[in-house]
PDB file of C-alpha atoms in Angstrom:
ATOM      1  CA  MET C   1       0.000   0.000   0.000  1.00 56.00           C
ATOM      2  CA  SER C   2       1.339   3.443  -0.795  1.00 57.00           C
ATOM      3  CA  ALA C   3       0.436   6.894   0.410  1.00 55.00           C
ATOM      4  CA  PRO C   4      -1.379   9.257  -1.925  1.00 58.00           C
ATOM      5  CA  GLU C   5       0.755  11.829  -3.715  1.00 63.00           C
ATOM      6  CA  ARG C   6      -1.070  14.741  -2.068  1.00 70.00           C
ATOM      7  CA  VAL C   7      -3.161  15.135   1.086  1.00 74.00           C
ATOM      8  CA  ALA C   8      -4.838  18.408   2.052  1.00 79.00           C
ATOM      9  CA  PRO C   9      -3.338  19.806   5.283  1.00 78.00           C
ATOM     10  CA  SER C  10      -6.823  20.078   6.826  1.00 87.00           C
ATOM     11  CA  ASP C  11      -7.466  16.384   6.067  1.00 86.00           C
ATOM     12  CA  LEU C  12      -4.153  15.411   7.639  1.00 86.00           C
ATOM     13  CA  LYS C  13      -4.970  17.408  10.784  1.00 92.00           C
ATOM     14  CA  ALA C  14      -8.374  15.724  11.055  1.00 94.00           C
ATOM     15  CA  LEU C  15      -6.788  12.299  10.560  1.00 92.00           C
ATOM     16  CA  ARG C  16      -4.200  13.013  13.271  1.00 93.00           C
ATOM     17  CA  ARG C  17      -6.922  14.159  15.714  1.00 97.00           C
ATOM     18  CA  ALA C  18      -8.895  10.969  15.095  1.00 97.00           C
ATOM     19  CA  ALA C  19      -5.777   8.805  15.494  1.00 96.00           C
ATOM     20  CA  GLU C  20      -4.836  10.532  18.739  1.00 96.00           C
ATOM     21  CA  ALA C  21      -8.401   9.959  19.980  1.00 98.00           C
ATOM     22  CA  GLY C  22      -7.950   6.205  19.480  1.00 96.00           C
ATOM     23  CA  ASP C  23      -9.603   5.595  16.092  1.00 97.00           C
ATOM     24  CA  ALA C  24      -7.858   2.420  14.854  1.00 97.00           C
ATOM     25  CA  ALA C  25      -8.620   3.081  11.177  1.00 96.00           C
ATOM     26  CA  ALA C  26      -7.172   6.585  11.462  1.00 95.00           C
ATOM     27  CA  GLN C  27      -4.116   5.195  13.269  1.00 96.00           C
ATOM     28  CA  PHE C  28      -3.570   2.685  10.460  1.00 94.00           C
ATOM     29  CA  ASN C  29      -3.981   5.326   7.762  1.00 91.00           C
ATOM     30  CA  LEU C  30      -1.666   7.722   9.581  1.00 90.00           C
ATOM     31  CA  GLY C  31       0.872   4.905   9.853  1.00 91.00           C
ATOM     32  CA  VAL C  32       0.754   4.377   6.101  1.00 87.00           C
ATOM     33  CA  LEU C  33       1.022   8.117   5.491  1.00 84.00           C
ATOM     34  CA  SER C  34       3.873   8.474   7.990  1.00 82.00           C
ATOM     35  CA  ASP C  35       5.913   5.951   6.046  1.00 82.00           C
ATOM     36  CA  SER C  36       5.759   8.497   3.212  1.00 77.00           C
ATOM     37  CA  ARG C  37       5.744  11.748   5.156  1.00 68.00           C
ATOM     38  CA  ILE C  38       3.535  14.573   3.909  1.00 68.00           C
ATOM     39  CA  ASP C  39       5.332  17.909   3.656  1.00 74.00           C
ATOM     40  CA  ASP C  40       3.844  21.341   4.391  1.00 75.00           C
ATOM     41  CA  ASN C  41       2.495  21.543   0.843  1.00 80.00           C
ATOM     42  CA  GLY C  42       0.746  18.186   1.128  1.00 74.00           C
ATOM     43  CA  TYR C  43       3.171  16.156  -1.005  1.00 77.00           C
ATOM     44  CA  ALA C  44       4.508  12.723  -0.044  1.00 70.00           C
ATOM     45  CA  VAL C  45       8.248  12.656   0.688  1.00 72.00           C
ATOM     46  CA  PRO C  46      10.412   9.981   2.335  1.00 74.00           C
ATOM     47  CA  GLY C  47       8.900   9.348   5.728  1.00 79.00           C
ATOM     48  CA  ASP C  48       9.610   8.519   9.328  1.00 84.00           C
ATOM     49  CA  ARG C  49       9.620   4.736   9.643  1.00 88.00           C
ATOM     50  CA  ALA C  50       9.614   4.861  13.473  1.00 92.00           C
ATOM     51  CA  GLU C  51       6.511   7.071  13.544  1.00 90.00           C
ATOM     52  CA  ALA C  52       4.826   4.861  10.960  1.00 90.00           C
ATOM     53  CA  LEU C  53       5.462   1.758  13.068  1.00 94.00           C
ATOM     54  CA  ARG C  54       4.218   3.512  16.209  1.00 95.00           C
ATOM     55  CA  TRP C  55       0.876   4.333  14.580  1.00 94.00           C
ATOM     56  CA  LEU C  56       0.545   0.890  13.007  1.00 95.00           C
ATOM     57  CA  GLU C  57       1.221  -0.804  16.361  1.00 97.00           C
ATOM     58  CA  GLN C  58      -1.458   1.346  18.015  1.00 95.00           C
ATOM     59  CA  ALA C  59      -3.915   0.393  15.282  1.00 96.00           C
ATOM     60  CA  ALA C  60      -3.350  -3.336  15.811  1.00 93.00           C
TER      61      ALA C  60
END
């Protein structure tokens, strides 16, 4: 699975809020997105593998 090429900053903020609130689907999706980090303009760039694994473990 790969991250989308572009994610709106407002969508990313909403996803992060849901993940932090314990939503397993949001945690999984944020884990996938974290593996291909989203920059300030919403583009996927090489990510943070440790953060991705943290979110994926929480989703499990």
